[in-house]
């Protein structure tokens, strides 16, 4: 158990969810780092959309997951109550957090390419590596006995080519077709 008012920050990769959670921690710090029990008690007093348990508050602040919008808004409203009178506008603060939540939700619904593709894109040699993987998979198709292995390699080629060339590009389409016909 940690010290009152000091909340564990989750390990989250850079991105909109990280910005949202970091912003919640900054707000918590700005209002004097109240303990979970004080925040929970204040939520009972104000009845701002409902009671927040200490476990719910801990979950929102410390888990690497997107909280539901309503719970996050209730937490923001309660935290603003701890700010000195007139120092924070509830509507503006809530709207800022709603926008941060929307960005994180959109990123969750439309995640970035998988880490392998991201790494390839960072190297500047993504097209060369895609071509090498394509050639390696073609050679493998003639030598490897396991159709499942070959199908997995074609699926990987499709996975690499889609972000680089597009879903409708002939290489992507062909790799997907070869993955599905090889696998079954």
mmCIF file of C-alpha atoms in Angstrom:
data_model
loop_
_atom_site.group_PDB
_atom_site.id
_atom_site.type_symbol
_atom_site.label_atom_id
_atom_site.label_comp_id
_atom_site.label_asym_id
_atom_site.label_seq_id
_atom_site.Cartn_x
_atom_site.Cartn_y
_atom_site.Cartn_z
ATOM 1 C CA UNK A 1 0.000 0.000 0.000
ATOM 2 C CA UNK A 2 1.384 3.396 -0.988
ATOM 3 C CA UNK A 3 1.376 6.716 0.795
ATOM 4 C CA UNK A 4 -1.934 8.625 0.832
ATOM 5 C CA UNK A 5 -2.307 10.894 -2.176
ATOM 6 C CA UNK A 6 0.457 9.253 -4.171
ATOM 7 C CA UNK A 7 -1.052 7.176 -6.932
ATOM 8 C CA UNK A 8 0.782 4.631 -9.050
ATOM 9 C CA UNK A 9 1.102 5.654 -12.693
ATOM 10 C CA UNK A 10 0.571 2.812 -15.137
ATOM 11 C CA UNK A 11 3.176 1.940 -17.760
ATOM 12 C CA UNK A 12 1.559 3.001 -21.039
ATOM 13 C CA UNK A 13 3.173 3.498 -24.425
ATOM 14 C CA UNK A 14 3.170 7.022 -25.786
ATOM 15 C CA UNK A 15 -0.159 7.942 -27.293
ATOM 16 C CA UNK A 16 -3.577 9.367 -26.486
ATOM 17 C CA UNK A 17 -4.293 7.012 -23.571
ATOM 18 C CA UNK A 18 -0.990 7.957 -21.973
ATOM 19 C CA UNK A 19 -1.848 11.662 -22.406
ATOM 20 C CA UNK A 20 -5.243 11.127 -20.764
ATOM 21 C CA UNK A 21 -3.867 9.239 -17.755
ATOM 22 C CA UNK A 22 -0.944 11.664 -17.344
ATOM 23 C CA UNK A 23 -3.430 14.557 -17.447
ATOM 24 C CA UNK A 24 -5.535 12.911 -14.727
ATOM 25 C CA UNK A 25 -2.407 12.583 -12.584
ATOM 26 C CA UNK A 26 -1.509 16.231 -13.249
ATOM 27 C CA UNK A 27 -5.024 17.314 -12.214
ATOM 28 C CA UNK A 28 -4.721 15.208 -9.060
ATOM 29 C CA UNK A 29 -1.405 16.929 -8.276
ATOM 30 C CA UNK A 30 -2.802 20.415 -9.015
ATOM 31 C CA UNK A 31 -5.581 19.956 -6.471
ATOM 32 C CA UNK A 32 -3.215 18.880 -3.690
ATOM 33 C CA UNK A 33 -2.984 15.104 -4.160
ATOM 34 C CA UNK A 34 -5.989 14.111 -2.063
ATOM 35 C CA UNK A 35 -6.045 10.475 -0.930
ATOM 36 C CA UNK A 36 -8.352 7.930 -2.520
ATOM 37 C CA UNK A 37 -10.521 7.897 0.591
ATOM 38 C CA UNK A 38 -10.894 11.704 0.556
ATOM 39 C CA UNK A 39 -11.835 11.640 -3.131
ATOM 40 C CA UNK A 40 -14.323 8.849 -2.473
ATOM 41 C CA UNK A 41 -15.841 10.670 0.501
ATOM 42 C CA UNK A 42 -16.152 13.887 -1.521
ATOM 43 C CA UNK A 43 -17.939 11.952 -4.279
ATOM 44 C CA UNK A 44 -20.533 10.828 -1.700
ATOM 45 C CA UNK A 45 -21.020 14.388 -0.432
ATOM 46 C CA UNK A 46 -21.443 16.009 -3.827
ATOM 47 C CA UNK A 47 -23.341 13.180 -5.546
ATOM 48 C CA UNK A 48 -21.810 14.275 -8.852
ATOM 49 C CA UNK A 49 -23.143 11.500 -11.018
ATOM 50 C CA UNK A 50 -22.733 8.928 -8.264
ATOM 51 C CA UNK A 51 -20.390 7.559 -5.659
ATOM 52 C CA UNK A 52 -16.823 6.632 -6.608
ATOM 53 C CA UNK A 53 -15.277 3.839 -4.565
ATOM 54 C CA UNK A 54 -11.575 3.899 -3.775
ATOM 55 C CA UNK A 55 -11.102 0.837 -5.991
ATOM 56 C CA UNK A 56 -12.821 2.590 -8.921
ATOM 57 C CA UNK A 57 -10.649 5.677 -8.461
ATOM 58 C CA UNK A 58 -7.533 3.520 -8.229
ATOM 59 C CA UNK A 59 -8.557 1.631 -11.372
ATOM 60 C CA UNK A 60 -9.058 4.840 -13.388
ATOM 61 C CA UNK A 61 -5.788 6.372 -12.236
ATOM 62 C CA UNK A 62 -3.530 3.322 -12.118
ATOM 63 C CA UNK A 63 -4.588 0.811 -14.760
ATOM 64 C CA UNK A 64 -3.286 0.966 -18.350
ATOM 65 C CA UNK A 65 -6.840 0.845 -19.740
ATOM 66 C CA UNK A 66 -9.289 3.409 -21.009
ATOM 67 C CA UNK A 67 -11.820 4.152 -18.257
ATOM 68 C CA UNK A 68 -15.442 4.597 -19.225
ATOM 69 C CA UNK A 69 -16.255 8.211 -20.029
ATOM 70 C CA UNK A 70 -18.885 8.676 -17.320
ATOM 71 C CA UNK A 71 -16.607 7.449 -14.522
ATOM 72 C CA UNK A 72 -13.741 9.615 -15.757
ATOM 73 C CA UNK A 73 -16.004 12.689 -15.884
ATOM 74 C CA UNK A 74 -17.239 12.022 -12.340
ATOM 75 C CA UNK A 75 -13.646 11.712 -11.134
ATOM 76 C CA UNK A 76 -12.666 14.965 -12.842
ATOM 77 C CA UNK A 77 -15.664 16.741 -11.289
ATOM 78 C CA UNK A 78 -14.749 15.509 -7.812
ATOM 79 C CA UNK A 79 -11.074 16.444 -8.248
ATOM 80 C CA UNK A 80 -12.061 19.968 -9.341
ATOM 81 C CA UNK A 81 -13.930 20.256 -6.018
ATOM 82 C CA UNK A 82 -10.556 20.047 -4.234
ATOM 83 C CA UNK A 83 -9.173 23.057 -6.126
ATOM 84 C CA UNK A 84 -9.124 26.426 -4.376
ATOM 85 C CA UNK A 85 -12.343 28.361 -4.991
ATOM 86 C CA UNK A 86 -12.411 29.988 -8.430
ATOM 87 C CA UNK A 87 -9.074 28.527 -9.543
ATOM 88 C CA UNK A 88 -10.553 25.900 -11.873
ATOM 89 C CA UNK A 89 -13.563 25.982 -14.159
ATOM 90 C CA UNK A 90 -15.468 22.691 -13.953
ATOM 91 C CA UNK A 91 -16.994 22.949 -17.432
ATOM 92 C CA UNK A 92 -13.718 23.800 -19.162
ATOM 93 C CA UNK A 93 -11.806 21.120 -17.285
ATOM 94 C CA UNK A 94 -14.458 18.495 -18.011
ATOM 95 C CA UNK A 95 -14.554 19.408 -21.714
ATOM 96 C CA UNK A 96 -10.760 19.142 -21.915
ATOM 97 C CA UNK A 97 -10.884 15.654 -20.421
ATOM 98 C CA UNK A 98 -13.761 14.593 -22.665
ATOM 99 C CA UNK A 99 -11.664 15.563 -25.697
ATOM 100 C CA UNK A 100 -8.675 13.639 -24.337
ATOM 101 C CA UNK A 101 -10.945 10.632 -23.696
ATOM 102 C CA UNK A 102 -12.359 10.792 -27.245
ATOM 103 C CA UNK A 103 -8.842 10.782 -28.723
ATOM 104 C CA UNK A 104 -7.862 7.794 -26.579
ATOM 105 C CA UNK A 105 -11.079 5.957 -27.479
ATOM 106 C CA UNK A 106 -10.498 6.619 -31.189
ATOM 107 C CA UNK A 107 -6.928 5.344 -30.926
ATOM 108 C CA UNK A 108 -8.195 2.236 -29.121
ATOM 109 C CA UNK A 109 -10.784 1.614 -31.846
ATOM 110 C CA UNK A 110 -8.259 2.231 -34.629
ATOM 111 C CA UNK A 111 -4.940 1.008 -33.213
ATOM 112 C CA UNK A 112 -1.625 1.727 -34.912
ATOM 113 C CA UNK A 113 0.055 -0.986 -36.985
ATOM 114 C CA UNK A 114 1.607 -3.820 -35.047
ATOM 115 C CA UNK A 115 5.073 -3.222 -33.541
ATOM 116 C CA UNK A 116 6.889 -5.066 -36.362
ATOM 117 C CA UNK A 117 5.364 -2.803 -38.999
ATOM 118 C CA UNK A 118 6.058 0.263 -36.861
ATOM 119 C CA UNK A 119 9.696 -0.794 -36.548
ATOM 120 C CA UNK A 120 9.960 -1.289 -40.302
ATOM 121 C CA UNK A 121 8.415 2.101 -40.952
ATOM 122 C CA UNK A 122 10.936 3.749 -38.627
ATOM 123 C CA UNK A 123 13.919 2.217 -40.425
ATOM 124 C CA UNK A 124 13.287 3.825 -43.782
ATOM 125 C CA UNK A 125 13.932 0.429 -45.324
ATOM 126 C CA UNK A 126 10.374 -0.829 -44.959
ATOM 127 C CA UNK A 127 9.870 -1.501 -48.670
ATOM 128 C CA UNK A 128 13.172 -3.345 -48.948
ATOM 129 C CA UNK A 129 12.325 -5.528 -45.949
ATOM 130 C CA UNK A 130 8.884 -6.223 -47.345
ATOM 131 C CA UNK A 131 10.444 -7.305 -50.639
ATOM 132 C CA UNK A 132 12.906 -9.550 -48.807
ATOM 133 C CA UNK A 133 10.109 -11.146 -46.769
ATOM 134 C CA UNK A 134 8.064 -11.676 -49.950
ATOM 135 C CA UNK A 135 10.993 -13.409 -51.663
ATOM 136 C CA UNK A 136 11.775 -15.517 -48.603
ATOM 137 C CA UNK A 137 8.145 -16.651 -48.407
ATOM 138 C CA UNK A 138 8.052 -17.544 -52.113
ATOM 139 C CA UNK A 139 11.182 -19.667 -51.720
ATOM 140 C CA UNK A 140 9.766 -21.252 -48.577
ATOM 141 C CA UNK A 141 6.553 -22.245 -50.389
ATOM 142 C CA UNK A 142 8.537 -24.604 -52.615
ATOM 143 C CA UNK A 143 10.567 -26.222 -49.816
ATOM 144 C CA UNK A 144 8.556 -26.318 -46.586
ATOM 145 C CA UNK A 145 6.214 -29.224 -46.057
ATOM 146 C CA UNK A 146 3.951 -27.509 -43.526
ATOM 147 C CA UNK A 147 1.230 -25.607 -45.370
ATOM 148 C CA UNK A 148 0.299 -23.866 -42.104
ATOM 149 C CA UNK A 149 3.818 -22.407 -41.808
ATOM 150 C CA UNK A 150 3.731 -21.145 -45.400
ATOM 151 C CA UNK A 151 0.237 -19.707 -44.863
ATOM 152 C CA UNK A 152 1.475 -17.884 -41.762
ATOM 153 C CA UNK A 153 4.358 -16.406 -43.746
ATOM 154 C CA UNK A 154 1.992 -15.180 -46.478
ATOM 155 C CA UNK A 155 -0.258 -13.683 -43.813
ATOM 156 C CA UNK A 156 2.799 -11.898 -42.435
ATOM 157 C CA UNK A 157 3.647 -10.511 -45.883
ATOM 158 C CA UNK A 158 0.058 -9.212 -46.148
ATOM 159 C CA UNK A 159 0.345 -7.705 -42.662
ATOM 160 C CA UNK A 160 3.562 -5.915 -43.632
ATOM 161 C CA UNK A 161 2.356 -4.701 -47.006
ATOM 162 C CA UNK A 162 -1.075 -3.346 -46.038
ATOM 163 C CA UNK A 163 0.196 -0.280 -44.094
ATOM 164 C CA UNK A 164 2.914 0.377 -46.679
ATOM 165 C CA UNK A 165 1.094 -0.246 -49.936
ATOM 166 C CA UNK A 166 -2.579 -0.257 -48.970
ATOM 167 C CA UNK A 167 -5.224 -2.942 -48.522
ATOM 168 C CA UNK A 168 -6.101 -3.042 -52.245
ATOM 169 C CA UNK A 169 -2.533 -3.163 -53.568
ATOM 170 C CA UNK A 170 -1.850 -6.285 -55.681
ATOM 171 C CA UNK A 171 0.927 -7.478 -53.352
ATOM 172 C CA UNK A 172 -1.359 -7.246 -50.295
ATOM 173 C CA UNK A 173 -4.264 -8.909 -52.091
ATOM 174 C CA UNK A 174 -2.066 -11.691 -53.461
ATOM 175 C CA UNK A 175 -0.441 -12.355 -50.075
ATOM 176 C CA UNK A 176 -3.855 -12.611 -48.405
ATOM 177 C CA UNK A 177 -5.131 -14.940 -51.123
ATOM 178 C CA UNK A 178 -2.048 -17.152 -50.903
ATOM 179 C CA UNK A 179 -2.369 -17.240 -47.101
ATOM 180 C CA UNK A 180 -5.984 -18.376 -47.284
ATOM 181 C CA UNK A 181 -5.520 -20.919 -50.115
ATOM 182 C CA UNK A 182 -2.387 -22.381 -48.565
ATOM 183 C CA UNK A 183 -4.036 -22.762 -45.147
ATOM 184 C CA UNK A 184 -7.011 -24.632 -46.261
#
